[in-house]
mmCIF file of C-alpha atoms and ligand atoms in Angstrom:
data_model
loop_
_atom_site.group_PDB
_atom_site.id
_atom_site.type_symbol
_atom_site.label_atom_id
_atom_site.label_comp_id
_atom_site.label_asym_id
_atom_site.label_seq_id
_atom_site.Cartn_x
_atom_site.Cartn_y
_atom_site.Cartn_z
ATOM 1 C CA UNK A 4 0.000 0.000 0.000
ATOM 2 C CA UNK A 5 1.408 3.361 -1.055
ATOM 3 C CA UNK A 6 -0.400 6.483 0.068
ATOM 4 C CA UNK A 7 0.022 9.954 -1.386
ATOM 5 C CA UNK A 8 -0.280 12.947 0.928
ATOM 6 C CA UNK A 9 -0.761 16.225 -0.927
ATOM 7 C CA UNK A 10 -0.212 19.288 1.256
ATOM 8 C CA UNK A 11 -2.446 22.165 0.214
ATOM 9 C CA UNK A 12 -3.049 24.055 3.455
ATOM 10 C CA UNK A 13 -0.759 27.029 2.750
ATOM 11 C CA UNK A 14 -1.941 30.576 2.113
ATOM 12 C CA UNK A 15 0.172 31.232 -0.967
ATOM 13 C CA UNK A 16 1.225 34.649 0.312
ATOM 14 C CA UNK A 17 4.097 35.054 -2.118
ATOM 15 C CA UNK A 18 1.976 34.226 -5.158
ATOM 16 C CA UNK A 19 -0.254 37.185 -4.301
ATOM 17 C CA UNK A 20 -3.412 35.691 -5.803
ATOM 18 C CA UNK A 21 -6.873 36.277 -4.345
ATOM 19 C CA UNK A 22 -7.477 32.570 -3.741
ATOM 20 C CA UNK A 23 -4.610 30.506 -2.279
ATOM 21 C CA UNK A 24 -2.500 29.513 -5.303
ATOM 22 C CA UNK A 25 -3.442 25.806 -5.211
ATOM 23 C CA UNK A 26 -7.032 26.768 -6.050
ATOM 24 C CA UNK A 27 -6.060 29.025 -8.958
ATOM 25 C CA UNK A 28 -6.896 27.636 -12.388
ATOM 26 C CA UNK A 29 -4.309 27.144 -15.081
ATOM 27 C CA UNK A 30 -5.908 26.670 -18.472
ATOM 28 C CA UNK A 31 -9.291 25.817 -16.920
ATOM 29 C CA UNK A 32 -8.045 23.364 -14.288
ATOM 30 C CA UNK A 33 -6.960 24.170 -10.746
ATOM 31 C CA UNK A 34 -3.375 23.619 -9.685
ATOM 32 C CA UNK A 35 -4.540 21.227 -6.937
ATOM 33 C CA UNK A 36 -6.614 19.192 -9.400
ATOM 34 C CA UNK A 37 -3.656 18.938 -11.779
ATOM 35 C CA UNK A 38 -1.447 17.642 -8.965
ATOM 36 C CA UNK A 39 -4.027 15.140 -7.704
ATOM 37 C CA UNK A 40 -4.649 13.864 -11.248
ATOM 38 C CA UNK A 41 -0.982 12.988 -11.783
ATOM 39 C CA UNK A 42 -0.907 10.824 -8.636
ATOM 40 C CA UNK A 43 -4.275 9.181 -9.302
ATOM 41 C CA UNK A 44 -3.031 8.366 -12.799
ATOM 42 C CA UNK A 45 -0.748 5.791 -11.187
ATOM 43 C CA UNK A 46 -2.233 2.441 -10.103
ATOM 44 C CA UNK A 47 0.659 2.126 -7.618
ATOM 45 C CA UNK A 48 -0.997 4.828 -5.481
ATOM 46 C CA UNK A 49 -3.621 3.060 -3.386
ATOM 47 C CA UNK A 50 -4.877 6.022 -1.339
ATOM 48 C CA UNK A 51 -4.669 9.795 -1.669
ATOM 49 C CA UNK A 52 -5.335 12.391 1.007
ATOM 50 C CA UNK A 53 -5.216 16.162 0.593
ATOM 51 C CA UNK A 54 -4.432 18.392 3.567
ATOM 52 C CA UNK A 55 -6.334 21.681 3.386
ATOM 53 C CA UNK A 56 -6.651 24.764 5.562
ATOM 54 C CA UNK A 57 -9.548 25.293 7.904
ATOM 55 C CA UNK A 58 -12.139 27.235 5.961
ATOM 56 C CA UNK A 59 -11.038 25.966 2.535
ATOM 57 C CA UNK A 60 -13.548 23.099 2.275
ATOM 58 C CA UNK A 61 -15.646 24.884 -0.355
ATOM 59 C CA UNK A 62 -12.608 25.791 -2.475
ATOM 60 C CA UNK A 63 -11.416 22.183 -2.186
ATOM 61 C CA UNK A 64 -14.774 20.810 -3.339
ATOM 62 C CA UNK A 65 -14.817 23.164 -6.310
ATOM 63 C CA UNK A 66 -11.249 22.267 -7.245
ATOM 64 C CA UNK A 67 -11.904 18.520 -7.236
ATOM 65 C CA UNK A 68 -15.499 18.643 -8.494
ATOM 66 C CA UNK A 69 -16.488 15.562 -10.457
ATOM 67 C CA UNK A 70 -13.590 13.463 -9.216
ATOM 68 C CA UNK A 71 -14.992 10.125 -8.065
ATOM 69 C CA UNK A 72 -11.845 8.048 -7.638
ATOM 70 C CA UNK A 73 -12.363 5.642 -4.715
ATOM 71 C CA UNK A 74 -8.775 6.086 -3.550
ATOM 72 C CA UNK A 75 -9.409 9.742 -2.656
ATOM 73 C CA UNK A 76 -10.209 10.129 1.065
ATOM 74 C CA UNK A 77 -11.881 13.046 2.803
ATOM 75 C CA UNK A 78 -9.557 16.036 3.182
ATOM 76 C CA UNK A 79 -7.693 16.578 6.447
ATOM 77 C CA UNK A 80 -7.310 19.937 8.204
ATOM 78 C CA UNK A 81 -3.731 21.236 8.199
ATOM 79 C CA UNK A 82 -1.776 23.508 10.506
ATOM 80 C CA UNK A 83 0.063 26.823 10.572
ATOM 81 C CA UNK A 84 3.285 25.447 9.108
ATOM 82 C CA UNK A 85 3.970 22.972 6.335
ATOM 83 C CA UNK A 86 5.373 20.459 8.813
ATOM 84 C CA UNK A 87 2.252 20.768 10.999
ATOM 85 C CA UNK A 88 0.134 20.093 7.918
ATOM 86 C CA UNK A 89 2.179 17.019 7.023
ATOM 87 C CA UNK A 90 1.939 15.762 10.593
ATOM 88 C CA UNK A 91 -1.876 16.154 10.546
ATOM 89 C CA UNK A 92 -2.052 14.215 7.281
ATOM 90 C CA UNK A 93 0.182 11.428 8.582
ATOM 91 C CA UNK A 94 -1.897 11.100 11.752
ATOM 92 C CA UNK A 95 -5.044 10.786 9.634
ATOM 93 C CA UNK A 96 -3.449 8.108 7.437
ATOM 94 C CA UNK A 97 -2.188 6.152 10.453
ATOM 95 C CA UNK A 98 -5.486 4.322 10.901
ATOM 96 C CA UNK A 99 -5.003 2.665 7.492
ATOM 97 C CA UNK A 100 -1.256 2.032 8.062
ATOM 98 C CA UNK A 101 0.063 2.194 4.498
ATOM 99 C CA UNK A 102 3.523 0.682 3.982
ATOM 100 C CA UNK A 103 4.820 3.847 2.316
ATOM 101 C CA UNK A 104 3.811 7.445 1.926
ATOM 102 C CA UNK A 105 4.727 9.980 -0.729
ATOM 103 C CA UNK A 106 4.450 13.548 0.550
ATOM 104 C CA UNK A 107 4.000 16.143 -2.188
ATOM 105 C CA UNK A 108 3.380 19.895 -2.494
ATOM 106 C CA UNK A 109 0.063 20.774 -4.128
ATOM 107 C CA UNK A 110 2.016 23.664 -5.648
ATOM 108 C CA UNK A 111 4.037 21.291 -7.896
ATOM 109 C CA UNK A 112 1.448 20.301 -10.508
ATOM 110 C CA UNK A 113 3.987 19.424 -13.197
ATOM 111 C CA UNK A 114 5.500 16.455 -11.398
ATOM 112 C CA UNK A 115 5.872 13.548 -13.821
ATOM 113 C CA UNK A 116 4.872 9.947 -13.231
ATOM 114 C CA UNK A 117 8.519 9.024 -13.872
ATOM 115 C CA UNK A 118 9.634 11.142 -10.911
ATOM 116 C CA UNK A 119 6.925 9.693 -8.665
ATOM 117 C CA UNK A 120 7.795 6.128 -9.658
ATOM 118 C CA UNK A 121 11.506 6.862 -9.249
ATOM 119 C CA UNK A 122 10.927 7.841 -5.619
ATOM 120 C CA UNK A 123 8.564 4.910 -5.043
ATOM 121 C CA UNK A 124 11.048 2.417 -6.502
ATOM 122 C CA UNK A 125 13.856 3.758 -4.330
ATOM 123 C CA UNK A 126 11.675 3.007 -1.297
ATOM 124 C CA UNK A 127 11.953 -0.704 -2.088
ATOM 125 C CA UNK A 128 15.542 -0.388 -0.965
ATOM 126 C CA UNK A 129 15.772 2.702 1.231
ATOM 127 C CA UNK A 130 13.892 4.129 4.242
ATOM 128 C CA UNK A 131 13.368 7.405 2.450
ATOM 129 C CA UNK A 132 13.879 8.947 -0.982
ATOM 130 C CA UNK A 133 13.164 12.284 -2.625
ATOM 131 C CA UNK A 134 13.402 14.129 -5.893
ATOM 132 C CA UNK A 135 16.144 16.730 -6.106
ATOM 133 C CA UNK A 136 18.143 18.445 -8.803
ATOM 134 C CA UNK A 137 21.810 19.268 -9.010
ATOM 135 C CA UNK A 138 22.859 22.909 -8.959
ATOM 136 C CA UNK A 139 24.282 24.216 -12.221
ATOM 137 C CA UNK A 140 25.279 27.746 -11.220
ATOM 138 C CA UNK A 141 28.368 28.768 -9.285
ATOM 139 C CA UNK A 142 27.362 29.234 -5.650
ATOM 140 C CA UNK A 143 28.741 32.009 -3.441
ATOM 141 C CA UNK A 144 28.637 32.643 0.242
ATOM 142 C CA UNK A 145 28.068 36.388 0.552
ATOM 143 C CA UNK A 146 27.971 39.046 3.201
ATOM 144 C CA UNK A 147 26.433 42.496 2.878
ATOM 145 C CA UNK A 148 26.008 42.078 -0.870
ATOM 146 C CA UNK A 149 29.644 41.101 -1.534
ATOM 147 C CA UNK A 150 30.887 37.659 -2.568
ATOM 148 C CA UNK A 151 33.032 36.096 0.155
ATOM 149 C CA UNK A 152 33.908 32.540 -0.858
ATOM 150 C CA UNK A 153 32.747 29.966 -3.398
ATOM 151 C CA UNK A 154 30.903 26.838 -2.232
ATOM 152 C CA UNK A 155 31.369 23.375 -3.677
ATOM 153 C CA UNK A 156 28.142 22.916 -5.607
ATOM 154 C CA UNK A 157 28.835 19.234 -6.290
ATOM 155 C CA UNK A 158 27.668 18.410 -2.758
ATOM 156 C CA UNK A 159 24.546 20.576 -2.952
ATOM 157 C CA UNK A 160 21.080 19.599 -4.203
ATOM 158 C CA UNK A 161 17.811 21.506 -4.600
ATOM 159 C CA UNK A 162 15.088 19.530 -2.893
ATOM 160 C CA UNK A 163 11.753 18.949 -4.563
ATOM 161 C CA UNK A 164 8.822 16.721 -3.757
ATOM 162 C CA UNK A 165 7.651 13.977 -3.755
ATOM 163 C CA UNK A 166 9.505 12.903 -0.656
ATOM 164 C CA UNK A 167 8.715 9.288 0.170
ATOM 165 C CA UNK A 168 9.227 7.259 3.320
ATOM 166 C CA UNK A 169 8.318 4.031 5.006
ATOM 167 C CA UNK A 170 5.145 5.147 6.719
ATOM 168 C CA UNK A 171 5.918 4.155 10.296
ATOM 169 C CA UNK A 172 9.392 5.721 10.200
ATOM 170 C CA UNK A 173 8.218 9.152 8.999
ATOM 171 C CA UNK A 174 5.219 9.133 11.348
ATOM 172 C CA UNK A 175 7.401 8.500 14.387
ATOM 173 C CA UNK A 176 10.032 10.972 13.110
ATOM 174 C CA UNK A 177 7.338 13.674 12.916
ATOM 175 C CA UNK A 178 6.054 12.796 16.377
ATOM 176 C CA UNK A 179 9.477 13.346 17.923
ATOM 177 C CA UNK A 180 10.650 16.294 15.787
ATOM 178 C CA UNK A 181 10.788 19.636 17.549
ATOM 179 C CA UNK A 182 10.628 22.957 15.750
ATOM 180 C CA UNK A 183 9.762 23.784 12.166
ATOM 181 C CA UNK A 184 11.224 21.777 9.303
ATOM 182 C CA UNK A 185 11.554 23.090 5.748
ATOM 183 C CA UNK A 186 10.716 19.659 4.378
ATOM 184 C CA UNK A 187 10.256 16.047 5.435
ATOM 185 C CA UNK A 188 13.779 14.988 4.579
ATOM 186 C CA UNK A 189 14.873 17.257 7.424
ATOM 187 C CA UNK A 190 12.483 15.449 9.775
ATOM 188 C CA UNK A 191 13.660 12.021 8.602
ATOM 189 C CA UNK A 192 17.326 12.974 8.924
ATOM 190 C CA UNK A 193 16.764 14.272 12.453
ATOM 191 C CA UNK A 194 15.512 10.784 13.316
ATOM 192 C CA UNK A 195 18.618 9.271 11.712
ATOM 193 C CA UNK A 196 17.066 7.775 8.580
ATOM 194 C CA UNK A 197 19.017 7.418 5.346
ATOM 195 C CA UNK A 198 17.328 9.315 2.545
ATOM 196 C CA UNK A 199 18.208 8.559 -1.065
ATOM 197 C CA UNK A 200 18.325 11.283 -3.703
ATOM 198 C CA UNK A 201 16.454 10.534 -6.926
ATOM 199 C CA UNK A 202 17.062 12.943 -9.787
ATOM 200 C CA UNK A 203 14.000 15.160 -10.306
ATOM 201 C CA UNK A 204 13.401 17.578 -13.164
ATOM 202 C CA UNK A 205 13.266 21.322 -13.765
ATOM 203 C CA UNK A 206 9.673 20.896 -14.947
ATOM 204 C CA UNK A 207 8.695 19.939 -11.388
ATOM 205 C CA UNK A 208 9.139 23.490 -10.092
ATOM 206 C CA UNK A 209 7.104 24.818 -7.184
ATOM 207 C CA UNK A 210 4.670 27.574 -8.099
ATOM 208 C CA UNK A 211 5.653 30.203 -5.542
ATOM 209 C CA UNK A 212 5.661 33.720 -7.048
ATOM 210 C CA UNK A 213 3.619 35.590 -9.689
ATOM 211 C CA UNK A 214 6.493 34.895 -12.094
ATOM 212 C CA UNK A 215 6.064 31.139 -11.453
ATOM 213 C CA UNK A 216 2.358 31.420 -12.264
ATOM 214 C CA UNK A 217 3.231 33.207 -15.493
ATOM 215 C CA UNK A 218 5.805 30.522 -16.316
ATOM 216 C CA UNK A 219 3.247 27.771 -15.656
ATOM 217 C CA UNK A 220 0.714 29.439 -17.976
ATOM 218 C CA UNK A 221 3.317 30.029 -20.680
ATOM 219 C CA UNK A 222 4.536 26.442 -20.589
ATOM 220 C CA UNK A 223 0.993 25.073 -20.708
ATOM 221 C CA UNK A 224 0.264 27.342 -23.672
ATOM 222 C CA UNK A 225 3.317 25.934 -25.427
ATOM 223 C CA UNK A 226 2.314 22.421 -24.428
ATOM 224 C CA UNK A 227 5.775 21.556 -23.148
ATOM 225 C CA UNK A 228 5.372 21.867 -19.370
ATOM 226 C CA UNK A 229 5.815 18.162 -18.911
ATOM 227 C CA UNK A 230 2.286 18.057 -17.543
ATOM 228 C CA UNK A 231 0.049 15.167 -18.418
ATOM 229 C CA UNK A 232 -2.794 16.088 -20.749
HETATM 230 N N1 CTP B 315 1.553 24.086 3.024
HETATM 231 C C1 CTP B 315 0.649 23.479 3.905
HETATM 232 N N2 CTP B 315 0.431 24.008 5.152
HETATM 233 C C2 CTP B 315 1.074 25.135 5.533
HETATM 234 C C3 CTP B 315 2.008 25.753 4.666
HETATM 235 C C4 CTP B 315 2.231 25.198 3.411
HETATM 236 O O1 CTP B 315 0.049 22.460 3.551
HETATM 237 N N3 CTP B 315 0.806 25.658 6.725
HETATM 238 C C5 CTP B 315 1.725 23.541 1.660
HETATM 239 C C6 CTP B 315 1.360 24.550 0.573
HETATM 240 O O2 CTP B 315 -0.055 24.532 0.355
HETATM 241 C C7 CTP B 315 2.173 24.098 -0.605
HETATM 242 C C8 CTP B 315 3.399 23.430 0.040
HETATM 243 O O3 CTP B 315 3.080 23.252 1.424
HETATM 244 O O4 CTP B 315 1.500 23.184 -1.430
HETATM 245 C C9 CTP B 315 4.668 24.228 -0.153
HETATM 246 O O5 CTP B 315 4.576 25.450 0.562
HETATM 247 P P1 CTP B 315 4.720 26.905 -0.086
HETATM 248 O O6 CTP B 315 5.126 26.830 -1.503
HETATM 249 O O7 CTP B 315 5.508 27.732 0.865
HETATM 250 O O8 CTP B 315 3.173 27.398 -0.114
HETATM 251 P P2 CTP B 315 2.481 28.488 0.798
HETATM 252 O O9 CTP B 315 2.955 28.344 2.199
HETATM 253 O O10 CTP B 315 1.034 28.390 0.537
HETATM 254 O O11 CTP B 315 3.007 29.829 0.141
HETATM 255 P P3 CTP B 315 3.692 31.093 0.905
HETATM 256 O O12 CTP B 315 4.845 30.533 1.700
HETATM 257 O O13 CTP B 315 4.108 31.997 -0.211
HETATM 258 O O14 CTP B 315 2.609 31.684 1.768
HETATM 259 MG MG1 MG B 316 5.021 28.647 2.723
#
């Protein structure tokens, strides 16, 4: 059993849209719906839960209107931080004890099935795995707007989602983690788990700013965003 947990309880402050960005439509289909559709397109995913903010139930229903897939559960109420939202989702999934869980940002609608399956396959061998991309630019440590010293980019990766884990290990890691984590790899590492990097893709970018929304629309218009039809 492999569950997908889609976190969609953020406010999307940086995107500056009226509705939280996950409910914004791109070419007639909401970002959340696009993300959910990619995961439900895979028979390997046996259950899918979306974490939403308190008060967003109506927006959620509109976004997923007409979707009747039996694997989709009721939405779960998230928290004030991404890690609190993930924790709430994991607690809700605990009753069904899936073997594995893939945690994914609703704001990454262009994730490919290849990336999802790459992470899932790595979980056959490893406790955790996530999509990430190597850094191509030179990287500088800076101070006060001046370059100080170069960093070795060959040891640095840009984390994406999905981030997948054996369910019981990430649930207990979240239960013991203190503070706010940027992502779930941080939580897993704090509990001592080995987390394998799987190469992701530039197409799987997170829609964060107005420029990202414009990029998403432009790529969809060109038909080359890597998004499933
Ligand atoms: N998220 C969440 N619960 C939160 C915060 C974030 O479920 N309390 C989700 C977002 O909905 C998003 C993903 O985590 O799908 C990545 O977060 P981010 O891109 O930062 O989205 P927002 O927090 O909504 O945006 P911003 O930080 O600009 O307000
Ligand atoms: Mg945020």
